[in-house]
Amino acid sequence: MLTESIKLQPGCANDVEPGVLSVTDARRHILAELKPVTAKEKLALRSTLGRVLAQDVISPLNVPSHTNSAMDGYAVNIADLTQGISHYECIGTAYAGQPYKKSCQPGQCVRIMTGAPIPEGTDTIIMQEQAEVLPNNIVQFSGKHQTGQNIRLAGEDIAIGKTVLQRGHRILPVDLGVLASLGIGECHVRRRPRVAFFSTGDELRSIGEELAEGEIYDSNRYSLYGMLTRLGVEVLDLGVIPDQPAALRDAFQMAAAMADVIITSGGVSVGEADYIKPVLEELGEMRFWKIAMKPGRPLTFGHLDKAVFFGLPGNPVAVMVTFYQFVQPALHYIASGKPLTPLTLNAVCNQDLRKRPGRTEFLRGILHQTDNAELSVTTAGQQGSGILSSMCRANCFIVLPEDCGDISSGSTVPVQPFACFV
Ligand code: AMP
Ligand code: MG
C-alpha cells in the first residue's frame, strides 16, 4: 500500500499555547524529580518474577557444566576418519547423566545420547542418521564430518564468573530459567514501590451502593487498580473521598504516610467543587500543569512529604491516557532506576482524521497486521474522554503529534500498542 508521512499544517509547527507543557516536556520534568526505591529484600527464586534485581548476578558455574553431545549418535576421533578408517567397533554407550568412563582407542567409537559428556579419546559426534550398524557391534559412517561437530562446549552458554543479569533488570520468565540453570535459589531485589490511590467526587458511588439521581459508579479506581497491579507495584486503595477539604486533607496525609506514590483522579480542573488544588497547595509542593494533549489536559504533579503525587483528570479515558503516558514511565523509573518511553510503531491509517495542531492527541485505535505484514490502524469508535467502552474495543493509541494537522487516509501515523503497557 502507498504510504506518506504525516503532513505538517503550514505555519503550525510547535504551536503550543504559552503556559502549556508538551507531553515530552512534562515527562522530562517528572523524571527529573523522581528517586528510585533503593531498599532491598531477599526472595526465593520464584517470588522474584517481575521484581527488579538489586544486585548483579555473577555466574558461579559454567553452563553447560561439561562439554557434551548436541545429538544422539556416535562419538569418534576425527583423526580416524581422516585416515580413512571405514568400520568402527562400538565399545559402549554414554548417556546424559551417565558418562562413558573408559577411553576410546583408534578404530573404536562410543554410542552417545544428547547431553552426555564426550568420552575421552573422541572429539566429534556423528549423528545416528549417518551411521549404519552392522553385525558384531561394527558401525560404518557416511557423509562428510568436521572436527568438533555436534558438540556443545562447557561454558558456551554462560561462562563461570560472567555477569549474567545486571542490577536494575526486571526478572522475566526466561531469567527464572537462567538463574535456575546456575543453581541460584534466591536473589536480592528492590522493594516494590507502594502506590496509594483514591477517587474524588461527591457523585461517586462504590459497587453495591444504590445510585441516586446524578450519581455514577466510581470506575477510575478499578482501572487504576488494574494498571497498577499489572505493573507489579504494591497497591493501596483508599476508596472514594468526597469533595470536602477536610476529608481530602486527611486522605492526602494518610496516603503520604504510607506510600511512595499517591495517585488521585478528578477534582484537578477548575470547577467549583475542585478542592484538590487549595488543599494540595497547603500540604505540599505542587505544579498544576496544562498539558498540550487530548485527552488529559489538566495534570497535577508534585511532592507530599516523601511521596510523589499525580493528580489525574476525572474523565475515565483521560485517567488511562495520563497513567500510561506519565505515571507508568515514572513508576518504572522508581522501581528500577531506568527510564522508559512508551514503545511507538508506525502504522498506515485507514481513514481521514481531524486534528488540531498544537497538542498531542491520543486516539483509541484498532491495530492489525495485514497479509503482507504491514501494520494498519483505524479508530475504535467514539473518542470522548468519558467513553471508556471504546478503550475496550481498542488495542492501541494512535498518537497524533503536537505539530500535525488533519491526517488523510493512507498516511503513516505513530501508534502505541497497549500490549507494551504491560
Ligand atoms: P472532575 O475532574 O472531577 O471534574 O471530573 C470530570 C468528569 O469525570 C466528571 O464527569 C466526573 O463525574 C467524572 N469522574 C470523576 N471521577 C470519576 C471516577 N472515579 N469514576 C468515573 N467517573 C469519574
Ligand atoms: Mg469531580
XYZ file of C-alpha atoms and ligand atoms in Angstrom:
446
model
C 0.000 0.000 0.000
C 1.184 3.513 -0.812
C 2.006 5.455 2.348
C 3.015 9.008 3.026
C 4.271 10.639 6.210
C 2.100 12.929 8.269
C 1.846 16.330 6.628
C 2.505 19.357 8.817
C -0.048 22.133 8.613
C 1.720 25.207 7.190
C 2.825 27.609 9.920
C 1.679 25.349 12.745
C 4.886 23.590 13.791
C 5.446 23.589 17.593
C 2.486 25.863 18.047
C 1.856 25.063 21.742
C -0.057 27.693 23.742
C 2.054 29.774 26.145
C 1.973 28.307 29.684
C 1.088 24.884 28.319
C 3.559 21.979 28.533
C 4.176 19.452 25.783
C 3.824 15.744 26.626
C 7.576 15.201 26.229
C 8.458 18.146 28.476
C 6.008 17.022 31.158
C 7.539 13.524 31.082
C 11.023 15.040 31.345
C 10.084 17.325 34.277
C 8.528 14.403 36.135
C 11.514 12.119 35.575
C 13.934 14.765 36.845
C 12.191 14.793 40.226
C 11.972 11.077 40.929
C 14.125 8.949 43.214
C 14.279 5.198 42.673
C 13.466 2.885 45.583
C 16.741 1.536 46.984
C 15.604 -0.734 49.851
C 16.162 -4.411 49.096
C 14.839 -7.761 50.158
C 15.995 -11.330 49.591
C 13.448 -13.551 47.870
C 13.193 -17.173 46.808
C 13.692 -17.562 43.051
C 10.031 -17.999 42.026
C 8.978 -14.929 44.042
C 11.423 -12.718 42.129
C 9.293 -12.883 38.939
C 8.509 -9.295 37.863
C 10.801 -7.821 40.515
C 13.851 -5.623 39.908
C 17.293 -7.019 40.723
C 19.171 -5.134 43.431
C 22.415 -6.975 42.628
C 24.423 -8.100 39.647
C 24.194 -11.861 39.200
C 27.621 -13.433 38.579
C 27.675 -16.967 37.259
C 29.041 -19.424 39.853
C 29.498 -22.114 37.194
C 29.746 -22.915 33.522
C 26.561 -23.593 31.562
C 26.689 -26.227 30.245
C 28.844 -27.540 33.083
C 30.587 -30.103 30.837
C 31.311 -30.465 27.144
C 28.545 -32.695 25.786
C 26.829 -34.097 22.734
C 24.208 -31.995 20.919
C 22.858 -35.097 19.125
C 22.012 -38.746 19.541
C 24.759 -40.515 17.553
C 28.336 -41.799 17.811
C 31.438 -40.235 19.357
C 34.566 -40.708 17.245
C 38.064 -39.336 16.896
C 38.256 -37.225 13.718
C 41.823 -38.441 13.104
C 40.427 -41.956 12.450
C 38.052 -40.605 9.815
C 40.829 -38.569 8.194
C 42.954 -41.700 7.974
C 40.130 -43.379 6.106
C 39.040 -45.981 8.704
C 35.683 -47.169 7.405
C 34.460 -49.617 10.081
C 34.426 -48.866 13.819
C 33.966 -51.062 16.844
C 31.298 -49.650 19.146
C 32.642 -50.209 22.681
C 29.826 -48.805 24.849
C 27.204 -46.116 25.399
C 27.361 -42.633 27.013
C 24.037 -41.331 28.424
C 23.086 -37.871 29.771
C 23.923 -38.171 33.457
C 25.847 -41.442 32.917
C 29.208 -40.764 31.282
C 31.144 -43.479 29.458
C 34.224 -43.746 31.664
C 36.754 -45.631 29.521
C 38.967 -44.188 26.802
C 38.206 -44.689 23.123
C 41.100 -46.186 21.064
C 41.791 -45.780 17.304
C 39.189 -47.650 15.261
C 36.629 -47.521 18.095
C 33.538 -45.388 18.661
C 31.034 -44.835 21.505
C 27.246 -44.700 21.131
C 26.252 -41.325 22.656
C 22.981 -39.618 23.628
C 22.170 -35.879 23.642
C 23.603 -34.192 26.754
C 26.101 -36.998 27.543
C 29.712 -35.929 28.292
C 32.152 -36.508 25.422
C 34.181 -39.714 26.096
C 37.943 -39.495 26.401
C 39.686 -40.111 23.067
C 36.802 -38.652 20.985
C 36.277 -35.137 19.640
C 33.467 -35.391 17.092
C 29.851 -36.588 17.106
C 28.305 -38.224 14.059
C 24.526 -38.197 14.125
C 22.837 -41.576 14.112
C 21.146 -40.896 10.767
C 24.641 -41.066 9.187
C 25.526 -44.371 10.832
C 24.808 -47.925 9.743
C 25.008 -50.580 12.431
C 26.455 -53.888 11.148
C 26.684 -57.238 12.977
C 29.144 -57.645 15.899
C 28.917 -54.024 17.114
C 30.531 -52.709 13.958
C 29.422 -49.262 12.727
C 30.001 -47.663 9.345
C 29.612 -43.897 8.796
C 28.578 -41.932 5.711
C 28.819 -38.222 4.862
C 31.462 -35.532 5.484
C 32.481 -34.597 9.014
C 34.353 -31.810 10.755
C 36.286 -31.806 13.980
C 34.099 -30.814 16.933
C 30.799 -31.094 15.088
C 27.622 -31.576 17.162
C 29.460 -30.799 20.391
C 28.341 -28.186 22.968
C 31.313 -26.758 24.820
C 31.392 -26.284 28.593
C 30.526 -22.627 29.339
C 29.463 -21.824 25.757
C 26.087 -20.507 27.054
C 27.312 -18.844 30.258
C 30.957 -18.851 31.361
C 31.830 -19.041 35.059
C 32.458 -15.530 36.504
C 30.389 -13.755 33.830
C 27.771 -11.129 34.787
C 24.575 -12.794 33.632
C 21.983 -10.247 34.783
C 22.574 -6.679 35.882
C 21.261 -4.728 38.836
C 18.106 -2.870 37.740
C 16.978 -5.699 35.443
C 13.345 -6.786 35.776
C 13.068 -10.552 36.186
C 11.183 -12.231 33.328
C 10.219 -15.886 32.939
C 13.420 -16.578 30.960
C 15.502 -15.145 33.828
C 13.956 -17.634 36.257
C 15.175 -20.360 33.895
C 18.665 -18.846 33.574
C 19.011 -18.387 37.356
C 17.824 -21.949 37.940
C 20.405 -23.206 35.398
C 23.040 -21.589 37.619
C 21.666 -23.247 40.742
C 20.732 -19.849 42.241
C 17.780 -20.259 44.594
C 17.389 -16.707 45.918
C 18.189 -13.114 44.884
C 18.258 -9.615 46.279
C 15.539 -7.496 44.679
C 14.373 -3.936 45.252
C 11.360 -3.264 47.404
C 8.256 -2.708 45.267
C 7.054 0.918 45.066
C 3.985 1.477 47.268
C 1.225 3.309 45.456
C -1.811 4.750 47.298
C -4.755 5.983 45.249
C -8.228 7.351 45.722
C -11.043 8.839 43.696
C -12.551 12.218 44.465
C -16.089 13.349 43.754
C -19.415 13.684 45.583
C -21.151 11.975 42.666
C -19.171 8.733 43.011
C -20.647 5.598 44.498
C -18.995 2.243 45.044
C -20.194 -1.051 43.609
C -23.084 -2.414 45.700
C -24.475 1.029 46.532
C -27.720 2.383 45.038
C -27.281 5.239 42.579
C -29.329 8.364 43.372
C -30.059 10.863 40.616
C -26.869 12.349 39.211
C -24.625 9.743 40.818
C -22.289 7.382 38.982
C -20.205 4.380 39.899
C -16.542 5.030 40.510
C -14.702 3.343 37.648
C -11.332 5.054 37.870
C -10.261 3.198 40.994
C -10.826 -0.051 39.167
C -8.914 0.789 36.004
C -6.143 2.240 38.187
C -6.131 -0.926 40.292
C -5.761 -2.967 37.095
C -2.974 -0.877 35.592
C -1.048 -0.703 38.871
C -1.418 -4.396 39.638
C -0.112 -5.300 36.184
C 2.960 -3.167 36.887
C 3.722 -5.225 39.976
C 3.645 -2.353 42.472
C 2.152 -2.586 45.956
C -1.386 -1.215 45.687
C -3.161 0.685 48.497
C -6.771 1.549 47.595
C -8.059 4.372 49.813
C -11.569 4.449 48.337
C -13.712 7.435 47.331
C -13.155 10.781 49.062
C -15.936 13.380 48.875
C -15.334 16.904 47.583
C -14.672 18.305 51.063
C -11.413 19.984 52.013
C -11.155 18.302 55.444
C -11.750 14.809 54.038
C -9.240 15.410 51.228
C -6.654 16.717 53.689
C -6.979 13.577 55.839
C -6.773 11.299 52.811
C -3.632 13.014 51.489
C -1.942 12.858 54.878
C -2.760 9.187 55.298
C -1.555 8.406 51.769
C 1.694 10.356 52.209
C 2.456 8.431 55.407
C 2.171 5.035 53.738
C 3.155 5.385 50.069
C 5.987 6.325 47.707
C 3.488 7.488 45.101
C -0.029 8.926 45.503
C -2.476 8.978 42.609
C -5.878 10.648 42.613
C -8.426 11.128 39.888
C -10.834 14.012 39.476
C -11.008 17.450 41.011
C -7.949 18.896 39.254
C -9.791 21.126 36.813
C -11.183 24.483 37.816
C -14.797 23.583 38.667
C -16.438 24.874 41.842
C -16.042 21.543 43.636
C -12.396 21.093 42.651
C -10.844 21.428 46.111
C -7.758 19.385 45.440
C -5.778 22.425 44.346
C -6.122 24.541 47.522
C -5.632 21.513 49.791
C -2.526 20.392 47.924
C -1.043 23.865 47.902
C -1.428 23.911 51.658
C 0.114 20.447 52.182
C 2.844 20.075 49.572
C 4.862 21.399 46.706
C 2.727 21.239 43.577
C 2.752 22.014 39.884
C -0.620 22.466 38.198
C 0.023 21.847 34.566
C -1.963 22.322 31.452
C -0.608 19.761 29.047
C -0.851 20.143 25.307
C -2.666 16.863 24.898
C -6.114 15.419 24.368
C -7.478 13.843 26.446
C -5.801 14.718 29.752
C -5.162 18.441 29.646
C -5.114 19.217 33.385
C -2.477 17.311 35.363
C -1.070 17.965 38.802
C 2.345 16.725 39.782
C 4.271 17.364 42.955
C 5.519 16.184 46.310
C 3.687 15.479 49.559
C 6.296 14.784 52.255
C 8.411 11.974 50.770
C 5.765 10.833 48.315
C 5.342 11.993 44.726
C 1.850 12.938 43.686
C -0.058 12.580 40.428
C -3.431 14.300 40.247
C -5.023 12.766 37.160
C -8.121 14.188 35.471
C -11.521 12.734 36.371
C -12.706 11.528 32.981
C -12.126 7.764 32.789
C -10.264 7.709 29.450
C -8.131 10.700 30.448
C -7.117 8.749 33.567
C -5.876 5.840 31.479
C -4.115 8.017 28.905
C -2.295 10.113 31.515
C -1.452 6.989 33.517
C 0.173 5.291 30.537
C 1.959 8.428 29.325
C 3.237 9.789 32.651
C 2.616 7.524 35.638
C 3.769 4.235 34.128
C 7.148 5.644 32.964
C 7.548 7.265 36.403
C 6.767 4.031 38.272
C 9.140 2.140 36.018
C 11.894 4.596 36.948
C 11.066 4.487 40.670
C 11.081 0.677 40.609
C 14.221 0.157 38.525
C 16.172 3.412 38.168
C 15.749 3.106 34.395
C 13.757 5.477 32.186
C 11.060 4.114 29.912
C 9.350 5.769 26.986
C 6.272 4.021 25.614
C 7.175 1.964 22.511
C 5.901 3.683 19.368
C 5.493 1.950 15.991
C 4.339 3.263 12.633
C 1.086 2.135 11.032
C -0.892 3.105 7.976
C -4.037 4.984 8.969
C -7.089 3.760 7.081
C -9.252 6.827 7.485
C -9.178 10.626 7.413
C -8.729 12.158 10.884
C -9.432 15.692 12.082
C -6.635 17.057 14.230
C -5.899 20.460 15.722
C -2.208 21.409 15.588
C -0.614 22.471 18.885
C -1.414 19.424 21.026
C -0.718 15.693 21.026
C -3.885 13.706 20.520
C -4.243 10.139 21.757
C -6.980 8.320 19.866
C -8.169 4.849 20.732
C -7.237 2.681 17.751
C -7.519 -0.828 16.434
C -4.198 -2.026 15.072
C -3.860 -5.058 12.878
C -1.278 -6.687 10.684
C -2.228 -7.075 7.036
C -1.464 -10.195 4.978
C 1.696 -8.536 3.663
C 2.856 -7.855 7.262
C 2.093 -4.125 7.212
C 0.595 -2.510 10.310
C -2.652 -0.741 9.689
C -4.892 1.165 12.098
C -8.420 2.562 12.381
C -10.098 4.398 15.259
C -12.097 2.405 17.813
C -15.327 4.362 17.789
C -16.322 7.441 19.795
C -13.387 9.379 21.202
C -14.971 11.418 24.038
C -12.798 11.343 27.171
C -15.655 9.827 29.189
C -16.299 6.986 26.722
C -14.456 4.149 28.395
C -16.112 1.419 26.332
C -14.151 2.455 23.231
C -10.970 1.705 25.230
C -12.247 -1.898 25.499
C -12.508 -2.168 21.722
C -9.090 -0.551 21.172
C -5.705 -2.277 21.265
C -3.512 0.796 20.750
C -3.296 4.566 20.983
C -2.952 6.423 17.711
C -0.592 9.232 18.710
C -1.059 12.312 16.571
C 1.959 14.526 17.267
C 1.669 18.097 18.504
C 2.629 19.773 15.270
C 0.494 17.799 12.841
C -2.876 18.811 11.461
C -5.543 16.716 9.728
C -4.491 13.241 8.627
C -5.539 11.852 5.291
C -6.284 8.178 4.804
C -3.145 6.281 3.701
C -0.768 8.378 5.853
C 1.606 6.755 8.300
C 0.810 7.520 11.940
C 2.588 6.629 15.202
C 0.828 4.045 17.372
C 1.473 2.736 20.877
C 0.226 -0.879 21.184
C -1.494 -1.480 24.531
C 0.479 -4.712 24.859
C 3.546 -2.532 25.529
C 1.894 -1.012 28.603
C 2.035 -4.472 30.261
P -13.686 16.243 37.548
O -12.293 16.297 37.004
O -13.719 15.852 38.979
O -14.441 17.477 37.242
O -14.406 15.045 36.777
C -14.586 15.065 35.382
C -15.595 14.012 34.967
O -15.116 12.710 35.295
C -16.939 14.141 35.657
O -17.941 13.795 34.745
C -16.854 13.103 36.755
O -18.119 12.647 37.178
C -16.068 12.027 36.094
N -15.358 11.258 37.109
C -14.539 11.753 38.052
N -14.048 10.774 38.816
C -14.566 9.615 38.350
C -14.430 8.254 38.732
N -13.648 7.897 39.744
N -15.078 7.319 38.013
C -15.857 7.679 36.961
N -16.014 8.943 36.551
C -15.392 9.914 37.238
Mg -15.082 15.979 40.463
